[in-house]
Amino acid sequence: MTDRDSQARAGTRGAADEPTSVRRELRTMVIGGCLAMVYAVGIGSPATTEFFRAIGAREFHFGLITGIPLFMLVFQFVGAAALNRAARRKSVFVGLLVFCRLLYLGVAFLPFAFRERGGPTLLVLVLVLLAVSAAAHNYAVPFWYSWMADLIPRRVLNRIWGWRQRAMHLTWSAAFLAVAFFLHRTDAPATVTFPILAVLAVAAGVVDVLLFLGVREPPNLVIAVRRPWRELAAPLRHPDYRRFVGLSCAWSFATMCAASFMQLYVLKVIGLSPGVVTLIWCVQGIGMATASGMWGRLADRHGHRPILNVCITLKPLIAVVFLVLTPRNAVWLLPLAFLPDSMLNAGYTIASNGYMLSIAPRENRSMFIAAIAGLAGMCGGLSAFLGGILLARTQGWSATVAGWSLNHYHLLFAASFVLRLACRPLVRRIREPGSAGSMRLLGAMMDEWPMWVVRFPVGLYRRFR
């Protein structure tokens, strides 16, 4: 039995064996995450995309709307540097998160201050509010991750993340269904429906943050003042972590150039209604919720590297789906594709967070976290920005190949497919002593819910035996 197997056996009972105060705090973390999902759906559903289109946004603007908040991830480095010198984390996290979420009310209600809803001034103000909100959020992120890393017992780290992610995405799916029902029942324009959703979303988001006022805060490890560039360069001087940073940046760039425009493509080009698109998108939450527990258990037993390997190998398939998507097959093909794709998203998220928190040292941990979220996010923002430029520059491009009609969006999806494949060699360079091989992980997956259903009826019979 390996050391990793022994640790996994020790942690099989999960959070139930922890002291009552710790279990209460972990439950608060999960409930807060669920409310954060309500907030995320309220400000990021297809109704939001329609709202931006209604105030005059085009493909280039959508690149900015996606890219600018990601560029603001540079503030994670600023927050990480401040965290290294901060004795307390709770007050900074609570204050900035409440502020950044309230700014979305400004985004939602700005059109009511303009008679001409599609004016360029309105779009500029919206982008400014999004940028400020993202900057405040990203400044606070290292404070939260550092706080939770000190709070969550290491032996059940992946299981707790899996438990939290499963609950969050069940809530995410339920919220998407509620939004779909709301959009189906109303004929109001997006400039009316989005503000209504934004008010409810911001209320849930603020309650989420305020819940953490009752969570215990272990003392922060304050490090001696040193040259800022040495703190900034520490993650890149760590050989194993440097490889992981490179993989995260490349993967973010490869995925965001297409992911930023998938919802817009389905609404604008495929022509599905916002209500139908909302229903389809909720399948992603179902897949994430279904698979998160499995990935958390597998990460504790077999390591993070094989999960990253499997997920990155299979993730390019969703780009192929969008290449063959048509108005005739979109309604049934997208849900079938989103379910396994979101299960892979769950695995990548849990493995990435687990690897990041397990390798990052307690001293200067915030800078290690910022190196992943900040650098990878900025690469994703650059990718979204370049994707918007590509769509704007190739606006009138079209072609027909063997009866298959192509447009400028297909160029973007094809580029994303190639870039995703190019990330495959990078994941092989990730080192994690004690982790299992990918084939062993795939075999173990067949004994976990929901994958043992694939072996029906033999696997189901063996499971109950």
Coordinates of C-alpha atoms in Angstrom, one line a residue:
M1 CA 0.0 0.0 0.0
T2 CA 1.4 3.4 -1.0
D3 CA 1.6 6.4 1.2
R4 CA -1.1 8.0 -0.9
D5 CA -3.4 5.0 -0.4
S6 CA -2.8 5.2 3.4
Q7 CA -3.7 8.8 3.4
A8 CA -6.8 8.2 1.4
R9 CA -7.9 5.4 3.8
A10 CA -7.3 7.7 6.7
G11 CA -9.5 10.4 5.1
T12 CA -12.3 8.2 3.9
R13 CA -14.7 9.3 6.5
G14 CA -14.2 12.9 5.3
A15 CA -15.3 15.9 7.3
A16 CA -17.5 13.8 9.6
D17 CA -14.5 13.0 11.8
E18 CA -13.5 16.6 12.3
P19 CA -14.4 18.7 15.4
T20 CA -17.9 20.2 15.4
S21 CA -16.6 23.7 14.9
V22 CA -14.6 22.7 11.8
R23 CA -17.6 20.8 10.4
R24 CA -19.7 23.9 10.9
E25 CA -17.2 26.1 9.1
L26 CA -16.9 23.6 6.2
R27 CA -20.7 23.6 5.9
T28 CA -20.6 27.4 5.8
M29 CA -18.0 27.3 3.0
V30 CA -20.3 25.0 1.0
I31 CA -23.4 27.0 1.6
G32 CA -21.6 30.2 0.6
G33 CA -20.3 28.5 -2.5
C34 CA -23.9 27.6 -3.4
L35 CA -25.0 31.2 -3.0
A36 CA -22.1 32.3 -5.1
M37 CA -23.4 30.0 -7.9
V38 CA -26.8 31.8 -7.7
Y39 CA -24.8 35.0 -8.1
A40 CA -22.8 33.7 -11.0
V41 CA -25.9 32.5 -12.9
G42 CA -27.7 35.7 -12.3
I43 CA -24.9 37.8 -13.9
G44 CA -23.7 35.3 -16.4
S45 CA -26.8 33.6 -18.0
P46 CA -27.8 33.9 -21.7
A47 CA -30.0 36.8 -20.5
T48 CA -26.7 38.7 -19.8
T49 CA -25.5 38.0 -23.3
E50 CA -28.8 39.3 -24.7
F51 CA -28.5 42.4 -22.5
F52 CA -25.0 43.2 -23.9
R53 CA -26.3 42.7 -27.4
A54 CA -29.3 45.0 -26.6
I55 CA -27.0 47.8 -25.6
G56 CA -25.0 47.5 -28.8
A57 CA -22.2 45.0 -28.1
R58 CA -20.7 43.2 -31.1
E59 CA -18.1 40.4 -31.4
F60 CA -15.3 42.7 -30.7
H61 CA -17.0 44.1 -27.6
F62 CA -17.7 40.6 -26.3
G63 CA -14.0 39.9 -26.6
L64 CA -13.4 43.0 -24.3
I65 CA -16.3 42.0 -22.0
T66 CA -14.6 38.6 -21.5
G67 CA -11.0 39.7 -21.7
I68 CA -10.9 42.8 -19.6
P69 CA -12.0 41.1 -16.3
L70 CA -9.5 38.4 -17.0
F71 CA -6.7 40.9 -17.5
M72 CA -7.7 42.3 -14.1
L73 CA -6.4 39.0 -12.7
V74 CA -3.1 40.9 -12.4
F75 CA -4.6 42.3 -9.1
Q76 CA -4.2 38.8 -7.7
F77 CA -0.4 39.5 -7.5
V78 CA -1.1 42.8 -5.8
G79 CA -3.4 41.0 -3.3
A80 CA -0.9 38.2 -2.8
A81 CA 1.9 40.8 -2.0
A82 CA -0.4 42.6 0.4
L83 CA -1.5 39.3 2.0
N84 CA 2.1 38.4 2.9
R85 CA 2.2 41.5 5.1
A86 CA -1.4 41.3 6.5
A87 CA -2.2 39.9 9.9
R88 CA -5.9 39.5 9.1
R89 CA -7.7 38.3 6.0
K90 CA -11.4 38.2 6.8
S91 CA -12.1 42.0 6.7
V92 CA -10.3 42.5 3.4
F93 CA -12.1 39.6 1.8
V94 CA -15.6 40.6 3.0
G95 CA -15.3 44.3 2.2
L96 CA -13.9 43.8 -1.3
L97 CA -16.3 41.0 -2.3
V98 CA -19.4 43.0 -1.2
F99 CA -18.1 46.0 -3.1
C100 CA -17.3 44.1 -6.4
R101 CA -20.7 42.4 -6.4
L102 CA -22.7 45.6 -5.8
L103 CA -21.1 47.1 -8.9
Y104 CA -23.1 44.7 -11.0
L105 CA -26.2 46.7 -10.1
G106 CA -24.6 49.6 -11.8
V107 CA -24.0 47.6 -14.9
A108 CA -27.6 46.4 -14.9
F109 CA -29.3 49.8 -14.4
L110 CA -27.0 52.0 -16.5
P111 CA -29.2 51.7 -19.6
F112 CA -32.0 53.5 -17.7
A113 CA -29.7 56.5 -17.4
F114 CA -29.3 56.7 -21.2
R115 CA -32.0 57.5 -23.7
E116 CA -30.1 55.8 -26.5
R117 CA -29.5 52.4 -25.2
G118 CA -26.8 51.4 -27.7
G119 CA -24.6 54.4 -27.4
P120 CA -20.8 54.0 -27.2
T121 CA -20.6 55.9 -23.9
L122 CA -22.8 53.3 -22.3
L123 CA -20.6 50.4 -23.4
V124 CA -17.5 52.2 -22.2
L125 CA -19.0 52.7 -18.7
V126 CA -20.1 49.1 -18.6
L127 CA -16.6 48.0 -19.4
V128 CA -15.2 50.3 -16.7
L129 CA -17.6 48.9 -14.1
L130 CA -16.7 45.3 -15.1
A131 CA -13.0 46.1 -14.8
V132 CA -13.3 47.7 -11.4
S133 CA -15.5 44.8 -10.1
A134 CA -13.0 42.2 -11.4
A135 CA -10.0 44.1 -9.9
A136 CA -11.6 44.2 -6.5
H137 CA -12.6 40.5 -6.7
N138 CA -9.2 39.4 -7.8
Y139 CA -7.4 41.4 -5.1
A140 CA -9.5 39.4 -2.5
V141 CA -9.1 35.9 -4.0
P142 CA -5.6 35.2 -2.5
F143 CA -7.0 36.2 0.9
W144 CA -9.8 33.6 0.6
Y145 CA -7.7 30.8 -0.7
S146 CA -5.0 31.3 1.9
W147 CA -7.7 31.4 4.6
M148 CA -9.4 28.2 3.4
A149 CA -6.1 26.4 3.0
D150 CA -5.3 27.0 6.7
L151 CA -8.9 26.0 7.6
I152 CA -9.4 22.7 5.6
P153 CA -7.7 19.6 7.0
R154 CA -5.1 18.5 4.5
R155 CA -6.0 14.8 4.7
V156 CA -9.5 15.5 3.3
L157 CA -8.6 18.5 1.0
N158 CA -9.8 17.0 -2.3
R159 CA -12.9 15.4 -0.8
I160 CA -14.0 18.7 0.7
W161 CA -13.4 20.5 -2.7
G162 CA -15.4 17.7 -4.4
W163 CA -18.2 18.0 -1.9
R164 CA -18.3 21.7 -2.3
Q165 CA -18.1 21.6 -6.0
R166 CA -20.9 19.1 -6.3
A167 CA -23.2 21.2 -4.1
M168 CA -22.3 24.3 -5.9
H169 CA -23.1 22.9 -9.4
L170 CA -26.4 21.3 -8.3
T171 CA -27.3 24.8 -7.2
W172 CA -26.0 26.2 -10.4
S173 CA -28.2 23.8 -12.4
A174 CA -31.3 24.7 -10.3
A175 CA -30.6 28.4 -10.8
F176 CA -30.2 28.0 -14.5
L177 CA -33.6 26.1 -14.6
A178 CA -35.2 29.0 -12.6
V179 CA -33.7 31.5 -15.1
A180 CA -34.9 29.5 -18.0
F181 CA -38.5 29.4 -16.6
F182 CA -38.4 33.1 -15.9
L183 CA -37.2 33.9 -19.5
H184 CA -39.8 31.5 -20.9
R185 CA -42.7 33.2 -19.0
T186 CA -41.8 36.8 -19.9
D187 CA -41.7 38.8 -23.1
A188 CA -39.8 41.7 -21.6
P189 CA -36.7 42.9 -23.3
A190 CA -33.2 42.0 -22.0
T191 CA -32.8 45.5 -20.6
V192 CA -35.6 44.7 -18.2
T193 CA -35.0 41.0 -17.5
F194 CA -31.3 41.3 -16.8
P195 CA -31.7 44.0 -14.1
I196 CA -34.3 41.8 -12.3
L197 CA -31.9 38.9 -12.4
A198 CA -29.0 41.0 -11.3
V199 CA -30.9 42.3 -8.2
L200 CA -31.6 38.7 -7.1
A201 CA -28.0 37.6 -7.9
V202 CA -26.3 40.4 -6.0
A203 CA -28.5 39.8 -3.0
A204 CA -27.4 36.1 -3.0
G205 CA -23.8 37.1 -3.6
V206 CA -23.8 39.6 -0.7
V207 CA -25.3 37.0 1.7
D208 CA -22.7 34.5 0.6
V209 CA -19.9 36.9 1.7
L210 CA -21.5 37.9 4.9
L211 CA -21.8 34.2 6.0
F212 CA -18.0 34.1 6.3
L213 CA -18.1 36.7 9.1
G214 CA -18.9 33.8 11.4
V215 CA -16.0 31.6 10.1
R216 CA -12.9 31.2 12.3
E217 CA -9.8 32.8 10.9
P218 CA -6.5 31.1 11.8
P219 CA -3.6 33.6 12.2
N220 CA -2.0 34.5 8.9
L221 CA 1.7 33.7 8.4
V222 CA 3.3 37.1 7.9
I223 CA 6.6 36.9 6.2
A224 CA 9.5 39.3 6.6
V225 CA 9.6 42.2 4.2
R226 CA 11.7 41.3 1.2
R227 CA 12.1 42.5 -2.3
P228 CA 8.8 42.2 -4.1
W229 CA 10.3 40.7 -7.2
R230 CA 11.6 37.8 -5.2
E231 CA 8.2 37.0 -3.9
L232 CA 6.8 37.3 -7.4
A233 CA 9.4 35.0 -8.9
A234 CA 9.2 32.4 -6.2
P235 CA 6.6 30.2 -7.9
L236 CA 8.6 30.2 -11.2
R237 CA 11.8 29.3 -9.3
H238 CA 10.1 26.1 -8.0
P239 CA 10.7 23.5 -10.8
D240 CA 7.6 21.5 -10.4
Y241 CA 5.3 24.4 -9.9
R242 CA 6.9 26.2 -12.9
R243 CA 5.7 23.3 -15.1
F244 CA 2.2 23.6 -13.7
V245 CA 2.1 27.3 -14.3
G246 CA 3.1 26.8 -17.9
L247 CA 0.4 24.1 -18.4
S248 CA -2.3 26.3 -16.7
C249 CA -1.4 29.3 -18.9
A250 CA -1.4 27.3 -22.1
W251 CA -4.7 25.6 -21.2
S252 CA -6.4 28.8 -20.4
F253 CA -5.3 30.4 -23.7
A254 CA -6.4 27.3 -25.6
T255 CA -9.9 27.1 -24.1
M256 CA -10.9 30.8 -23.6
C257 CA -10.5 31.8 -27.3
A258 CA -13.5 29.6 -28.1
A259 CA -15.4 29.3 -24.7
S260 CA -15.8 33.1 -24.6
F261 CA -18.0 33.0 -27.7
M262 CA -19.8 29.7 -27.5
Q263 CA -23.0 31.2 -25.9
L264 CA -23.0 34.1 -28.3
Y265 CA -22.6 31.7 -31.3
V266 CA -25.6 29.6 -30.2
L267 CA -27.7 32.7 -29.7
K268 CA -26.7 34.7 -32.7
V269 CA -25.7 32.2 -35.4
I270 CA -27.6 29.0 -34.5
G271 CA -30.6 31.1 -33.5
L272 CA -31.8 29.4 -30.3
S273 CA -33.9 31.5 -27.9
P274 CA -32.4 32.6 -24.6
G275 CA -34.7 30.3 -22.7
V276 CA -33.7 27.2 -24.6
V277 CA -30.0 28.1 -24.4
T278 CA -30.4 28.5 -20.6
L279 CA -31.9 25.0 -20.4
I280 CA -29.1 23.6 -22.4
W281 CA -26.4 25.3 -20.4
C282 CA -27.7 24.0 -17.1
V283 CA -26.6 20.5 -18.2
Q284 CA -23.1 21.7 -17.5
G285 CA -24.0 22.1 -13.8
I286 CA -25.5 18.6 -13.7
G287 CA -22.3 17.1 -15.1
M288 CA -20.1 19.0 -12.7
A289 CA -22.2 18.0 -9.7
T290 CA -22.5 14.4 -10.7
A291 CA -18.7 13.9 -11.2
S292 CA -17.2 16.1 -8.5
G293 CA -17.4 13.6 -5.7
M294 CA -15.8 10.9 -7.9
W295 CA -12.9 13.2 -8.9
G296 CA -12.3 14.2 -5.3
R297 CA -12.0 10.6 -4.1
L298 CA -9.8 9.6 -7.1
A299 CA -7.5 12.6 -6.4
D300 CA -7.0 11.5 -2.8
R301 CA -6.2 8.0 -3.8
H302 CA -4.4 8.3 -7.1
G303 CA -3.1 11.9 -7.3
H304 CA -3.8 14.9 -9.4
R305 CA -1.5 14.3 -12.4
P306 CA -3.4 11.4 -13.9
I307 CA -6.7 13.4 -13.6
L308 CA -5.1 16.3 -15.4
N309 CA -3.8 14.0 -18.1
V310 CA -7.2 12.3 -18.7
C311 CA -9.2 15.5 -18.7
I312 CA -6.9 17.5 -21.0
T313 CA -6.7 14.6 -23.4
L314 CA -10.5 14.4 -23.8
K315 CA -11.4 18.1 -23.6
P316 CA -10.7 19.0 -27.3
L317 CA -13.8 17.0 -28.3
I318 CA -16.2 19.9 -27.3
A319 CA -14.5 22.1 -29.9
V320 CA -15.3 19.5 -32.5
V321 CA -18.9 19.5 -31.4
F322 CA -19.2 23.2 -32.1
L323 CA -17.6 22.7 -35.5
V324 CA -20.4 20.4 -36.6
L325 CA -23.2 22.2 -34.8
T326 CA -26.2 23.3 -36.9
P327 CA -29.7 24.7 -36.1
R328 CA -31.1 21.3 -36.8
N329 CA -29.0 19.3 -34.3
A330 CA -28.1 21.9 -31.7
V331 CA -31.0 21.1 -29.3
W332 CA -30.1 17.5 -28.9
L333 CA -26.3 17.5 -29.6
L334 CA -25.3 20.3 -27.2
P335 CA -26.8 18.6 -24.1
L336 CA -25.2 15.3 -25.0
A337 CA -21.9 17.0 -25.4
F338 CA -22.0 19.2 -22.4
L339 CA -22.7 16.4 -20.0
P340 CA -19.3 14.5 -20.4
D341 CA -17.5 17.8 -21.1
S342 CA -18.6 19.3 -17.8
M343 CA -17.6 16.1 -16.0
L344 CA -14.1 16.6 -17.4
N345 CA -14.3 20.3 -16.3
A346 CA -15.0 19.1 -12.8
G347 CA -12.0 16.8 -12.8
Y348 CA -9.7 19.5 -14.2
T349 CA -10.9 22.0 -11.5
I350 CA -10.4 19.6 -8.6
A351 CA -7.1 18.3 -9.8
S352 CA -5.8 21.8 -10.5
N353 CA -6.9 23.2 -7.1
G354 CA -5.6 20.2 -5.3
Y355 CA -2.2 20.2 -6.9
M356 CA -1.9 24.0 -6.4
L357 CA -2.7 23.9 -2.7
S358 CA -0.7 20.7 -2.0
I359 CA 2.6 22.0 -3.6
A360 CA 2.4 25.7 -2.5
P361 CA 4.3 26.3 0.7
R362 CA 2.6 28.0 3.6
E363 CA 5.1 30.8 3.4
N364 CA 4.3 33.0 0.4
R365 CA 1.4 30.6 -0.5
S366 CA -0.7 33.5 -1.8
M367 CA 1.9 34.3 -4.5
F368 CA 1.9 30.7 -5.6
I369 CA -1.9 30.8 -5.9
A370 CA -1.8 34.1 -7.8
A371 CA 0.7 32.6 -10.2
I372 CA -1.9 30.1 -11.3
A373 CA -5.1 32.2 -11.2
G374 CA -3.4 35.4 -12.3
L375 CA -1.1 34.3 -15.1
A376 CA -3.5 31.7 -16.4
G377 CA -6.4 34.2 -16.3
M378 CA -4.5 36.9 -18.1
C379 CA -3.6 34.3 -20.8
G380 CA -7.3 33.5 -21.1
G381 CA -8.1 37.2 -21.3
L382 CA -5.6 37.7 -24.1
S383 CA -7.0 34.7 -25.9
A384 CA -10.6 36.1 -25.6
F385 CA -9.4 39.5 -26.8
L386 CA -7.6 38.0 -29.8
G387 CA -10.6 35.8 -30.5
G388 CA -12.8 38.9 -30.7
I389 CA -10.4 40.6 -33.1
L390 CA -10.4 37.5 -35.3
L391 CA -14.2 37.4 -35.4
A392 CA -14.3 41.1 -36.2
R393 CA -11.7 40.9 -38.9
T394 CA -13.3 37.8 -40.6
Q395 CA -16.9 39.0 -40.3
G396 CA -17.8 38.3 -43.9
W397 CA -15.8 35.0 -44.3
S398 CA -17.6 31.9 -45.4
A399 CA -16.9 28.7 -47.3
T400 CA -18.4 25.4 -48.2
V401 CA -16.5 22.2 -47.9
A402 CA -18.2 18.9 -49.1
G403 CA -21.6 20.5 -48.5
W404 CA -20.6 21.8 -45.0
S405 CA -21.1 25.5 -44.6
L406 CA -18.4 27.3 -42.6
N407 CA -18.3 30.8 -41.1
H408 CA -15.8 32.9 -39.2
Y409 CA -16.8 31.3 -35.9
H410 CA -15.6 27.9 -37.2
L411 CA -12.1 29.4 -37.6
L412 CA -12.1 30.2 -33.9
F413 CA -13.3 26.7 -32.9
A414 CA -10.8 25.0 -35.1
A415 CA -8.0 27.1 -33.7
S416 CA -9.1 26.2 -30.1
F417 CA -9.1 22.5 -31.1
V418 CA -5.5 22.7 -32.3
L419 CA -4.4 24.7 -29.3
R420 CA -6.0 22.2 -26.9
L421 CA -4.2 19.3 -28.6
A422 CA -0.9 21.2 -28.2
C423 CA -1.4 21.2 -24.4
R424 CA -1.1 17.4 -24.3
P425 CA 2.7 17.2 -24.1
L426 CA 2.7 19.8 -21.3
V427 CA 0.7 17.7 -18.9
R428 CA 3.1 14.9 -19.3
R429 CA 5.8 17.1 -17.8
I430 CA 3.9 17.6 -14.6
R431 CA 5.6 15.7 -11.7
E432 CA 3.9 14.3 -8.7
P433 CA 5.7 11.6 -6.7
G434 CA 3.4 8.8 -5.7
S435 CA 0.7 9.5 -8.2
A436 CA -0.8 6.6 -10.3
G437 CA -0.7 6.1 -14.0
S438 CA -3.6 7.2 -16.3
M439 CA -4.6 3.7 -17.1
R440 CA -4.8 2.8 -13.4
L441 CA -7.0 5.9 -12.9
L442 CA -9.3 4.9 -15.8
G443 CA -9.7 1.4 -14.2
A444 CA -10.5 2.9 -10.8
M445 CA -13.0 5.3 -12.4
M446 CA -15.1 2.3 -13.5
D447 CA -15.7 1.4 -9.8
E448 CA -16.9 4.9 -9.0
W449 CA -20.3 6.6 -9.4
P450 CA -21.3 7.6 -12.0
M451 CA -18.9 5.7 -14.2
W452 CA -19.9 2.2 -13.0
V453 CA -23.2 2.8 -14.8
V454 CA -21.3 2.5 -18.0
R455 CA -20.6 -1.2 -17.2
F456 CA -24.3 -1.9 -16.9
P457 CA -25.5 -4.6 -16.2
V458 CA -22.3 -6.4 -15.1
G459 CA -20.8 -3.4 -13.3
L460 CA -24.2 -2.7 -11.6
Y461 CA -24.5 -6.3 -10.4
R462 CA -20.9 -6.3 -9.1
R463 CA -21.5 -3.0 -7.3
F464 CA -24.4 -4.3 -5.4
R465 CA -22.6 -7.6 -4.7

